Amino acid sequence: MSRRPLANAMYAIGQVLLMLGSGARGPALWLFRRAADLWPDHPHAGAWATYLEGVCLLQRDDIEGAVEKLKRAASELPDVPALRANLGIAQTADGDYDSAIYSIEAALRDVPALARNASLWLALAWACLRTGRVPKAREACTQAEEHGVVTPRLRLMEAFVVGMETGTMPSAVIQKTLRSVPGATPMVLDLALQLAQRLKYSPAQQ
């Protein structure tokens, strides 16, 4: 079999594997890489390999590397909402909150099924909070719950929204959540700093 037909076959098998879920991501990545090696000018194989490499880096908390890979892949695969969703999560982790909001909202608009992804709502709500869009953060939490997505981290995010709305830290909810999600401590510290800054520059109450 010549290189191009073989590359196309590998690419097609990789796409089928992706339909099986995240557990098949590794074999699909191998196939996309191999297809791109066989046919360097393949219209999609290289971009899909870059996309999956970005997802792997995101899972390893290599945020800078993930954003770079996912942005590059998105420029070549503009019609893949799941790619934009992962890019939005990476952009949130990278502190590029405005871009994250754009990426996540576009993904949710194009593929309603993504609304069952808790990580997307969490990233969207956090990006909105960090940019002062408190009503949009509350809307994200509400929409997540309407879609049946309820997690300890989203409950914590709701508590953050209440804190920003009322100007007080909802300590009881935060303490309860941190017992089940100790990894959320950095988020609590970030919120406390943001809330302190907000109160510092708020007009004095008459």
PDB file of N, CA and C in Angstrom, residues 129-130 163-164 167 169 189-203:
ATOM      1  N   LEU A 129     -15.642  35.079  37.290  1.00  0.00           N
ATOM      2  CA  LEU A 129     -15.360  35.683  38.591  1.00  0.00           C
ATOM      3  C   LEU A 129     -14.071  36.503  38.560  1.00  0.00           C
ATOM      4  N   ARG A 130     -13.048  35.930  37.941  1.00  0.00           N
ATOM      5  CA  ARG A 130     -11.742  36.587  37.955  1.00  0.00           C
ATOM      6  C   ARG A 130     -11.722  37.868  37.119  1.00  0.00           C
ATOM      7  N   GLY A 163     -19.974  35.050  47.854  1.00  0.00           N
ATOM      8  CA  GLY A 163     -19.002  35.909  48.513  1.00  0.00           C
ATOM      9  C   GLY A 163     -18.785  37.211  47.773  1.00  0.00           C
ATOM     10  N   MET A 164     -18.702  37.136  46.438  1.00  0.00           N
ATOM     11  CA  MET A 164     -18.502  38.346  45.648  1.00  0.00           C
ATOM     12  C   MET A 164     -19.752  39.221  45.642  1.00  0.00           C
ATOM     13  N   GLY A 167     -19.938  40.407  49.575  1.00  0.00           N
ATOM     14  CA  GLY A 167     -18.745  41.018  50.166  1.00  0.00           C
ATOM     15  C   GLY A 167     -18.248  40.295  51.395  1.00  0.00           C
ATOM     16  N   MET A 169     -16.870  36.302  52.924  1.00  0.00           N
ATOM     17  CA  MET A 169     -16.454  34.945  52.591  1.00  0.00           C
ATOM     18  C   MET A 169     -17.405  33.946  53.240  1.00  0.00           C
ATOM     19  N   LEU A 189      -7.730  30.889  48.064  1.00  0.00           N
ATOM     20  CA  LEU A 189      -6.803  31.983  48.330  1.00  0.00           C
ATOM     21  C   LEU A 189      -6.913  33.078  47.268  1.00  0.00           C
ATOM     22  N   ASP A 190      -7.038  32.656  46.001  1.00  0.00           N
ATOM     23  CA  ASP A 190      -7.195  33.637  44.922  1.00  0.00           C
ATOM     24  C   ASP A 190      -8.461  34.466  45.129  1.00  0.00           C
ATOM     25  N   LEU A 191      -9.550  33.772  45.481  1.00  0.00           N
ATOM     26  CA  LEU A 191     -10.807  34.485  45.693  1.00  0.00           C
ATOM     27  C   LEU A 191     -10.703  35.450  46.859  1.00  0.00           C
ATOM     28  N   ALA A 192     -10.058  35.010  47.953  1.00  0.00           N
ATOM     29  CA  ALA A 192      -9.924  35.870  49.123  1.00  0.00           C
ATOM     30  C   ALA A 192      -9.176  37.149  48.768  1.00  0.00           C
ATOM     31  N   LEU A 193      -8.117  37.025  47.971  1.00  0.00           N
ATOM     32  CA  LEU A 193      -7.364  38.206  47.546  1.00  0.00           C
ATOM     33  C   LEU A 193      -8.218  39.124  46.672  1.00  0.00           C
ATOM     34  N   GLN A 194      -8.974  38.510  45.742  1.00  0.00           N
ATOM     35  CA  GLN A 194      -9.821  39.313  44.860  1.00  0.00           C
ATOM     36  C   GLN A 194     -10.906  40.024  45.662  1.00  0.00           C
ATOM     37  N   LEU A 195     -11.492  39.306  46.614  1.00  0.00           N
ATOM     38  CA  LEU A 195     -12.550  39.894  47.430  1.00  0.00           C
ATOM     39  C   LEU A 195     -11.995  41.034  48.282  1.00  0.00           C
ATOM     40  N   ALA A 196     -10.792  40.836  48.812  1.00  0.00           N
ATOM     41  CA  ALA A 196     -10.164  41.882  49.620  1.00  0.00           C
ATOM     42  C   ALA A 196      -9.924  43.136  48.781  1.00  0.00           C
ATOM     43  N   GLN A 197      -9.463  42.942  47.544  1.00  0.00           N
ATOM     44  CA  GLN A 197      -9.239  44.082  46.657  1.00  0.00           C
ATOM     45  C   GLN A 197     -10.547  44.778  46.328  1.00  0.00           C
ATOM     46  N   ARG A 198     -11.577  43.992  46.118  1.00  0.00           N
ATOM     47  CA  ARG A 198     -12.884  44.574  45.775  1.00  0.00           C
ATOM     48  C   ARG A 198     -13.417  45.422  46.923  1.00  0.00           C
ATOM     49  N   LEU A 199     -13.287  44.919  48.140  1.00  0.00           N
ATOM     50  CA  LEU A 199     -13.767  45.659  49.303  1.00  0.00           C
ATOM     51  C   LEU A 199     -12.918  46.899  49.553  1.00  0.00           C
ATOM     52  N   LYS A 200     -11.629  46.776  49.272  1.00  0.00           N
ATOM     53  CA  LYS A 200     -10.707  47.903  49.491  1.00  0.00           C
ATOM     54  C   LYS A 200     -11.083  49.104  48.648  1.00  0.00           C
ATOM     55  N   TYR A 201     -11.515  48.850  47.406  1.00  0.00           N
ATOM     56  CA  TYR A 201     -11.797  49.942  46.490  1.00  0.00           C
ATOM     57  C   TYR A 201     -13.288  50.232  46.335  1.00  0.00           C
ATOM     58  N   SER A 202     -14.134  49.577  47.145  1.00  0.00           N
ATOM     59  CA  SER A 202     -15.564  49.864  47.085  1.00  0.00           C
ATOM     60  C   SER A 202     -15.843  51.210  47.754  1.00  0.00           C
ATOM     61  N   PRO A 203     -16.871  51.929  47.291  1.00  0.00           N
ATOM     62  CA  PRO A 203     -17.220  53.196  47.935  1.00  0.00           C
ATOM     63  C   PRO A 203     -17.609  52.954  49.392  1.00  0.00           C
TER      64      PRO A 203
END
